[in-house]
GROMACS .gro file of C-alpha atoms in nm:
model
  311
    1MET     CA    1   3.730  -4.660 -21.363
    2HIS     CA    2   3.703  -4.938 -21.617
    3ARG     CA    3   3.434  -5.232 -21.546
    4LEU     CA    4   3.545  -5.576 -21.542
    5GLU     CA    5   3.436  -5.899 -21.746
    6ILE     CA    6   3.361  -6.188 -21.532
    7SER     CA    7   3.488  -6.424 -21.781
    8ASP     CA    8   3.829  -6.273 -21.749
    9LEU     CA    9   3.832  -6.324 -21.356
   10ILE     CA   10   3.717  -6.698 -21.327
   11THR     CA   11   3.999  -6.846 -21.496
   12ALA     CA   12   4.362  -6.797 -21.463
   13VAL     CA   13   4.674  -6.960 -21.641
   14ASP     CA   14   5.031  -6.956 -21.581
   15PRO     CA   15   5.167  -6.782 -21.847
   16ARG     CA   16   5.497  -6.968 -21.866
   17THR     CA   17   5.365  -7.325 -21.835
   18GLY     CA   18   4.995  -7.264 -21.947
   19HIS     CA   19   4.883  -7.456 -21.662
   20ARG     CA   20   4.568  -7.363 -21.519
   21LEU     CA   21   4.582  -7.180 -21.162
   22PRO     CA   22   4.322  -7.181 -20.871
   23VAL     CA   23   4.078  -6.919 -20.878
   24ARG     CA   24   3.914  -6.827 -20.544
   25ARG     CA   25   3.532  -6.722 -20.544
   26ASP     CA   26   3.563  -6.478 -20.268
   27GLU     CA   27   3.852  -6.291 -20.444
   28VAL     CA   28   3.676  -6.233 -20.759
   29ILE     CA   29   3.364  -6.105 -20.586
   30ARG     CA   30   3.584  -5.882 -20.383
   31ARG     CA   31   3.715  -5.740 -20.694
   32LEU     CA   32   3.400  -5.697 -20.857
   33ARG     CA   33   3.238  -5.495 -20.561
   34ALA     CA   34   3.563  -5.277 -20.520
   35ASN     CA   35   3.495  -5.180 -20.886
   36GLY     CA   36   3.149  -5.079 -20.810
   37ASP     CA   37   2.982  -5.386 -20.982
   38GLU     CA   38   2.731  -5.566 -20.729
   39HIS     CA   39   2.542  -5.738 -21.014
   40ALA     CA   40   2.856  -5.907 -21.133
   41ALA     CA   41   2.956  -5.988 -20.775
   42LYS     CA   42   2.580  -6.176 -20.731
   43ILE     CA   43   2.660  -6.364 -21.054
   44VAL     CA   44   2.989  -6.515 -20.948
   45ALA     CA   45   2.840  -6.571 -20.602
   46GLY     CA   46   2.596  -6.805 -20.761
   47LEU     CA   47   2.894  -7.032 -20.929
   48PRO     CA   48   2.982  -7.337 -20.760
   49ALA     CA   49   3.305  -7.407 -20.547
   50GLY     CA   50   3.461  -7.650 -20.341
   51GLN     CA   51   3.501  -7.616 -19.957
   52ASP     CA   52   3.829  -7.426 -20.033
   53GLY     CA   53   3.661  -7.169 -20.152
   54VAL     CA   54   3.815  -7.228 -20.555
   55LEU     CA   55   3.565  -7.202 -20.834
   56ASP     CA   56   3.509  -7.539 -20.972
   57PRO     CA   57   3.720  -7.570 -21.300
   58GLN     CA   58   3.466  -7.832 -21.494
   59ALA     CA   59   3.160  -7.608 -21.380
   60VAL     CA   60   3.377  -7.295 -21.527
   61ASP     CA   61   3.457  -7.457 -21.826
   62ARG     CA   62   3.108  -7.567 -21.892
   63LEU     CA   63   3.013  -7.208 -21.846
   64LEU     CA   64   3.258  -7.104 -22.075
   65ILE     CA   65   3.180  -7.318 -22.348
   66SER     CA   66   2.812  -7.245 -22.347
   67VAL     CA   67   2.849  -6.882 -22.336
   68HIS     CA   68   3.105  -6.926 -22.644
   69THR     CA   69   2.877  -7.120 -22.795
   70GLU     CA   70   2.588  -6.847 -22.800
   71LEU     CA   71   2.869  -6.628 -22.917
   72GLN     CA   72   2.927  -6.829 -23.218
   73ARG     CA   73   2.567  -6.808 -23.315
   74LEU     CA   74   2.618  -6.426 -23.307
   75SER     CA   75   2.937  -6.457 -23.499
   76GLU     CA   76   2.715  -6.622 -23.759
   77GLU     CA   77   2.422  -6.368 -23.726
   78LEU     CA   78   2.703  -6.070 -23.795
   79ARG     CA   79   2.881  -6.264 -24.079
   80ILE     CA   80   3.198  -6.229 -23.943
   81GLY     CA   81   3.359  -6.494 -24.170
   82GLU     CA   82   3.250  -6.289 -24.468
   83ARG     CA   83   3.345  -5.963 -24.318
   84LEU     CA   84   3.669  -6.055 -24.234
   85MET     CA   85   3.733  -6.224 -24.574
   86ASP     CA   86   3.645  -5.879 -24.732
   87LEU     CA   87   3.972  -5.781 -24.609
   88LEU     CA   88   4.181  -6.103 -24.563
   89GLY     CA   89   4.116  -6.172 -24.966
   90PRO     CA   90   4.291  -5.847 -25.078
   91LEU     CA   91   4.549  -5.878 -24.814
   92PHE     CA   92   4.667  -6.224 -24.903
   93HIS     CA   93   4.628  -6.130 -25.280
   94ALA     CA   94   4.879  -5.832 -25.204
   95ILE     CA   95   5.132  -6.104 -24.981
   96ARG     CA   96   5.098  -6.343 -25.259
   97ALA     CA   97   5.190  -6.041 -25.539
   98THR     CA   98   5.491  -5.896 -25.341
   99ASP     CA   99   5.651  -6.228 -25.191
  100GLY     CA  100   5.773  -6.385 -25.499
  101GLN     CA  101   5.709  -6.727 -25.368
  102SER     CA  102   5.430  -6.972 -25.397
  103GLY     CA  103   5.368  -7.015 -24.995
  104PRO     CA  104   5.283  -7.196 -24.813
  105TYR     CA  105   5.123  -6.917 -24.584
  106ARG     CA  106   4.979  -6.933 -24.215
  107LEU     CA  107   4.700  -6.760 -24.074
  108VAL     CA  108   4.695  -6.756 -23.669
  109ASP     CA  109   4.388  -6.662 -23.506
  110VAL     CA  110   4.481  -6.532 -23.148
  111GLY     CA  111   4.249  -6.612 -22.870
  112CYS     CA  112   4.006  -6.824 -23.109
  113GLY     CA  113   3.779  -6.942 -22.832
  114LEU     CA  114   3.561  -7.234 -22.996
  115GLY     CA  115   3.752  -7.149 -23.335
  116TYR     CA  116   3.446  -7.049 -23.554
  117LEU     CA  117   3.643  -6.814 -23.766
  118ILE     CA  118   3.903  -7.077 -23.836
  119ARG     CA  119   3.643  -7.361 -23.898
  120TRP     CA  120   3.455  -7.139 -24.113
  121LEU     CA  121   3.759  -7.049 -24.325
  122ALA     CA  122   3.871  -7.426 -24.368
  123ALA     CA  123   3.468  -7.500 -24.447
  124THR     CA  124   3.475  -7.218 -24.711
  125ASN     CA  125   3.822  -7.292 -24.831
  126ALA     CA  126   3.796  -6.927 -24.887
  127LEU     CA  127   4.198  -6.824 -24.869
  128GLY     CA  128   4.303  -7.111 -25.074
  129ALA     CA  129   4.508  -7.439 -25.015
  130ASP     CA  130   4.830  -7.239 -24.951
  131VAL     CA  131   4.707  -7.102 -24.644
  132GLU     CA  132   4.741  -7.324 -24.307
  133LEU     CA  133   4.481  -7.221 -24.061
  134VAL     CA  134   4.549  -7.230 -23.668
  135GLY     CA  135   4.377  -7.109 -23.367
  136VAL     CA  136   4.541  -7.047 -23.062
  137ASP     CA  137   4.372  -6.984 -22.724
  138LEU     CA  138   4.519  -6.998 -22.349
  139ASP     CA  139   4.176  -7.151 -22.223
  140ALA     CA  140   4.254  -7.559 -22.253
  141SER     CA  141   3.862  -7.628 -22.273
  142LEU     CA  142   3.797  -7.387 -22.551
  143VAL     CA  143   4.049  -7.526 -22.768
  144GLY     CA  144   3.965  -7.884 -22.674
  145GLU     CA  145   3.627  -7.826 -22.786
  146ALA     CA  146   3.730  -7.667 -23.114
  147GLU     CA  147   3.934  -7.942 -23.216
  148GLN     CA  148   3.636  -8.176 -23.158
  149LEU     CA  149   3.413  -7.961 -23.360
  150ALA     CA  150   3.668  -7.952 -23.634
  151ARG     CA  151   3.712  -8.307 -23.643
  152ALA     CA  152   3.328  -8.364 -23.640
  153GLU     CA  153   3.319  -8.140 -23.935
  154GLY     CA  154   3.607  -8.289 -24.108
  155LEU     CA  155   3.808  -7.983 -24.168
  156ASP     CA  156   4.172  -7.926 -24.233
  157CYS     CA  157   4.304  -7.689 -23.957
  158SER     CA  158   4.453  -7.716 -23.615
  159PHE     CA  159   4.389  -7.571 -23.274
  160VAL     CA  160   4.692  -7.533 -23.030
  161HIS     CA  161   4.664  -7.446 -22.637
  162GLY     CA  162   4.888  -7.160 -22.553
  163ASN     CA  163   5.038  -6.832 -22.641
  164ALA     CA  164   4.969  -6.743 -23.007
  165PHE     CA  165   5.303  -6.553 -22.986
  166ASP     CA  166   5.515  -6.862 -22.892
  167LEU     CA  167   5.428  -7.110 -23.168
  168PRO     CA  168   5.727  -7.305 -23.330
  169GLN     CA  169   5.629  -7.147 -23.679
  170ALA     CA  170   5.535  -6.798 -23.678
  171ALA     CA  171   5.204  -6.646 -23.865
  172THR     CA  172   5.227  -6.467 -24.209
  173VAL     CA  173   4.903  -6.330 -24.059
  174TYR     CA  174   4.750  -6.265 -23.718
  175VAL     CA  175   4.392  -6.219 -23.676
  176SER     CA  176   4.134  -6.212 -23.382
  177THR     CA  177   3.770  -6.105 -23.317
  178GLY     CA  178   3.647  -5.949 -22.994
  179VAL     CA  179   3.990  -5.966 -22.829
  180LEU     CA  180   4.133  -5.626 -22.816
  181HIS     CA  181   3.892  -5.472 -22.570
  182HIS     CA  182   4.064  -5.747 -22.303
  183PHE     CA  183   4.403  -5.543 -22.338
  184ARG     CA  184   4.418  -5.227 -22.134
  185GLY     CA  185   4.697  -4.957 -22.119
  186PRO     CA  186   5.034  -5.048 -22.213
  187ALA     CA  187   4.942  -5.406 -22.260
  188LEU     CA  188   4.748  -5.285 -22.570
  189ALA     CA  189   5.067  -5.161 -22.743
  190GLU     CA  190   5.255  -5.471 -22.613
  191PHE     CA  191   5.018  -5.677 -22.831
  192PHE     CA  192   5.060  -5.497 -23.135
  193GLN     CA  193   5.465  -5.450 -23.063
  194THR     CA  194   5.473  -5.836 -23.029
  195GLN     CA  195   5.342  -5.859 -23.350
  196ALA     CA  196   5.571  -5.613 -23.527
  197ALA     CA  197   5.863  -5.796 -23.386
  198SER     CA  198   5.760  -6.113 -23.543
  199PRO     CA  199   5.835  -6.212 -23.898
  200ALA     CA  200   5.445  -6.169 -23.966
  201GLN     CA  201   5.360  -5.982 -24.263
  202ALA     CA  202   5.027  -5.831 -24.129
  203PHE     CA  203   4.764  -5.848 -23.877
  204CYS     CA  204   4.383  -5.794 -23.912
  205HIS     CA  205   4.163  -5.730 -23.540
  206PHE     CA  206   3.788  -5.698 -23.532
  207ASP     CA  207   3.675  -5.540 -23.236
  208ILE     CA  208   3.396  -5.372 -23.118
  209ALA     CA  209   3.342  -5.018 -23.258
  210ALA     CA  210   3.348  -4.744 -22.991
  211THR     CA  211   3.031  -4.558 -23.063
  212ARG     CA  212   2.771  -4.400 -22.815
  213LEU     CA  213   2.503  -4.652 -22.935
  214ALA     CA  214   2.767  -4.964 -22.894
  215PRO     CA  215   2.627  -5.037 -22.529
  216ILE     CA  216   2.297  -4.988 -22.606
  217GLY     CA  217   2.302  -5.212 -22.901
  218ALA     CA  218   2.509  -5.460 -22.680
  219TRP     CA  219   2.253  -5.477 -22.388
  220ILE     CA  220   1.957  -5.546 -22.655
  221PHE     CA  221   2.119  -5.777 -22.884
  222HIS     CA  222   2.284  -5.997 -22.563
  223ARG     CA  223   1.957  -5.967 -22.392
  224ALA     CA  224   1.775  -6.141 -22.694
  225ARG     CA  225   2.052  -6.399 -22.772
  226MET     CA  226   2.233  -6.493 -22.455
  227ARG     CA  227   2.103  -6.690 -22.194
  228HIS     CA  228   2.328  -6.678 -21.884
  229PRO     CA  229   2.352  -6.389 -21.694
  230LEU     CA  230   2.721  -6.400 -21.736
  231GLY     CA  231   2.711  -6.358 -22.119
  232ARG     CA  232   2.468  -6.071 -22.096
  233HIS     CA  233   2.677  -5.887 -21.827
  234ASP     CA  234   2.993  -5.952 -22.011
  235GLY     CA  235   2.835  -5.851 -22.373
  236VAL     CA  236   2.734  -5.507 -22.216
  237VAL     CA  237   3.102  -5.465 -22.039
  238SER     CA  238   3.278  -5.536 -22.370
  239ALA     CA  239   3.104  -5.271 -22.578
  240GLN     CA  240   3.167  -5.030 -22.280
  241ARG     CA  241   3.582  -5.130 -22.277
  242ALA     CA  242   3.595  -5.085 -22.666
  243HIS     CA  243   3.892  -4.881 -22.775
  244SER     CA  244   3.833  -4.529 -22.968
  245ASP     CA  245   4.006  -4.525 -23.317
  246GLU     CA  246   4.247  -4.313 -23.188
  247THR     CA  247   4.394  -4.532 -22.900
  248LEU     CA  248   4.410  -4.800 -23.138
  249LEU     CA  249   4.583  -4.638 -23.380
  250SER     CA  250   4.830  -4.499 -23.168
  251ALA     CA  251   4.888  -4.838 -22.993
  252ALA     CA  252   4.903  -5.025 -23.321
  253ALA     CA  253   5.183  -4.787 -23.436
  254ALA     CA  254   5.480  -5.013 -23.371
  255PRO     CA  255   5.841  -4.983 -23.553
  256GLY     CA  256   5.785  -5.144 -23.893
  257ILE     CA  257   5.423  -5.170 -23.906
  258GLN     CA  258   5.195  -4.916 -24.080
  259PRO     CA  259   4.850  -4.901 -23.891
  260LEU     CA  260   4.528  -4.879 -24.065
  261LEU     CA  261   4.171  -4.842 -23.952
  262TYR     CA  262   3.895  -4.988 -24.201
  263GLU     CA  263   3.557  -4.779 -24.143
  264PRO     CA  264   3.657  -4.517 -23.883
  265ARG     CA  265   3.419  -4.390 -23.665
  266GLY     CA  266   3.330  -4.091 -23.859
  267ALA     CA  267   3.265  -4.299 -24.182
  268ALA     CA  268   3.062  -4.588 -24.017
  269ASN     CA  269   2.674  -4.592 -23.986
  270PRO     CA  270   2.666  -4.625 -23.586
  271PHE     CA  271   2.318  -4.785 -23.618
  272CYS     CA  272   2.494  -5.067 -23.833
  273THR     CA  273   2.851  -5.074 -23.723
  274THR     CA  274   2.913  -5.338 -23.457
  275LEU     CA  275   3.265  -5.467 -23.509
  276ARG     CA  276   3.523  -5.291 -23.741
  277PRO     CA  277   3.901  -5.419 -23.794
  278ILE     CA  278   4.244  -5.241 -23.731
  279ILE     CA  279   4.474  -5.367 -23.981
  280GLY     CA  280   4.876  -5.355 -23.985
  281VAL     CA  281   5.096  -5.421 -24.276
  282ARG     CA  282   5.460  -5.406 -24.339
  283PRO     CA  283   5.516  -5.074 -24.527
  284HIS     CA  284   5.557  -5.258 -24.858
  285LEU     CA  285   5.228  -5.397 -24.852
  286GLU     CA  286   5.017  -5.086 -24.826
  287ALA     CA  287   4.998  -5.010 -25.188
  288PRO     CA  288   4.946  -5.337 -25.338
  289LEU     CA  289   4.654  -5.385 -25.044
  290ARG     CA  290   4.495  -5.071 -25.164
  291ARG     CA  291   4.484  -5.189 -25.485
  292ALA     CA  292   4.345  -5.513 -25.402
  293LEU     CA  293   4.085  -5.337 -25.213
  294GLY     CA  294   3.981  -5.117 -25.534
  295ARG     CA  295   3.709  -4.867 -25.441
  296SER     CA  296   3.680  -5.016 -25.073
  297ALA     CA  297   4.039  -4.869 -25.012
  298ARG     CA  298   3.867  -4.543 -24.935
  299ARG     CA  299   3.764  -4.680 -24.612
  300LEU     CA  300   4.124  -4.747 -24.510
  301VAL     CA  301   4.252  -4.459 -24.306
  302GLY     CA  302   4.549  -4.397 -24.093
  303SER     CA  303   4.633  -4.181 -23.789
  304GLU     CA  304   4.688  -3.859 -24.010
  305HIS     CA  305   4.345  -3.868 -24.130
  306LEU     CA  306   4.186  -3.887 -23.802
  307ALA     CA  307   4.419  -3.580 -23.723
  308GLU     CA  308   4.307  -3.378 -24.013
  309ALA     CA  309   3.936  -3.497 -23.937
  310ALA     CA  310   3.957  -3.360 -23.582
  311ARG     CA  311   4.091  -3.019 -23.674
   0.00000   0.00000   0.00000
């Protein structure tokens, strides 16, 4: 039985309209207890609710913004922007080299939260002026906070409340950080299939590496850095829910996409590896991407490599 993250349960959105739905505190507590997580149930029991038992949406928003602010600090400490650019730089070089056009291109951050990655890319202009930067999230309060931060920082980027795959203009490249482990079973394959069916040229999704040490490291790291019990709880559960290399490559094997894992489990240092990406490219982009990566291309493997390593 997979453990549940509190942040996934205390908000609900109508997938068709994007409108927020009421969430009953007792129902969340019931689900957590049914899943054997009494500690999480006690955390939710301490959240404010109205006389009707519905969680106070404003209090939930304030809590999630606070937790995501702390997560932004973790992203800064883990240098997520720089690590993503190690791949996005060569990826956009490959796209430009094979596109035959001068852009513009569009990068969409799926589940952007407070928009740290998009704001970092905008502040550094790391991808160039021909790449439009868009962050998308189903949580309106997080998107609103991201917009305010971008305005205060004077950044050229935008944020949208909604479904990243229902935008009027499709992405050239989809990215995310810490999103994949939220998808379970068929939903994970559907996530990748939706991108493969779009006009996008590639995706690059960073998530927690499923190593034996990941839950222990997450406990130590979140205990030291996160103030609220919800952030500490969900940080550890996220590591426990991380997908294996084999699961990711199998789910990402959608028609028209070549899935590749960067720094697979067997090639990574379990004491240092926290997040690592799965990449998907149109088949014609794989060779130019490997050339653009240079010696680092040795870290890029497909499912056939993992199958050989397992034998």
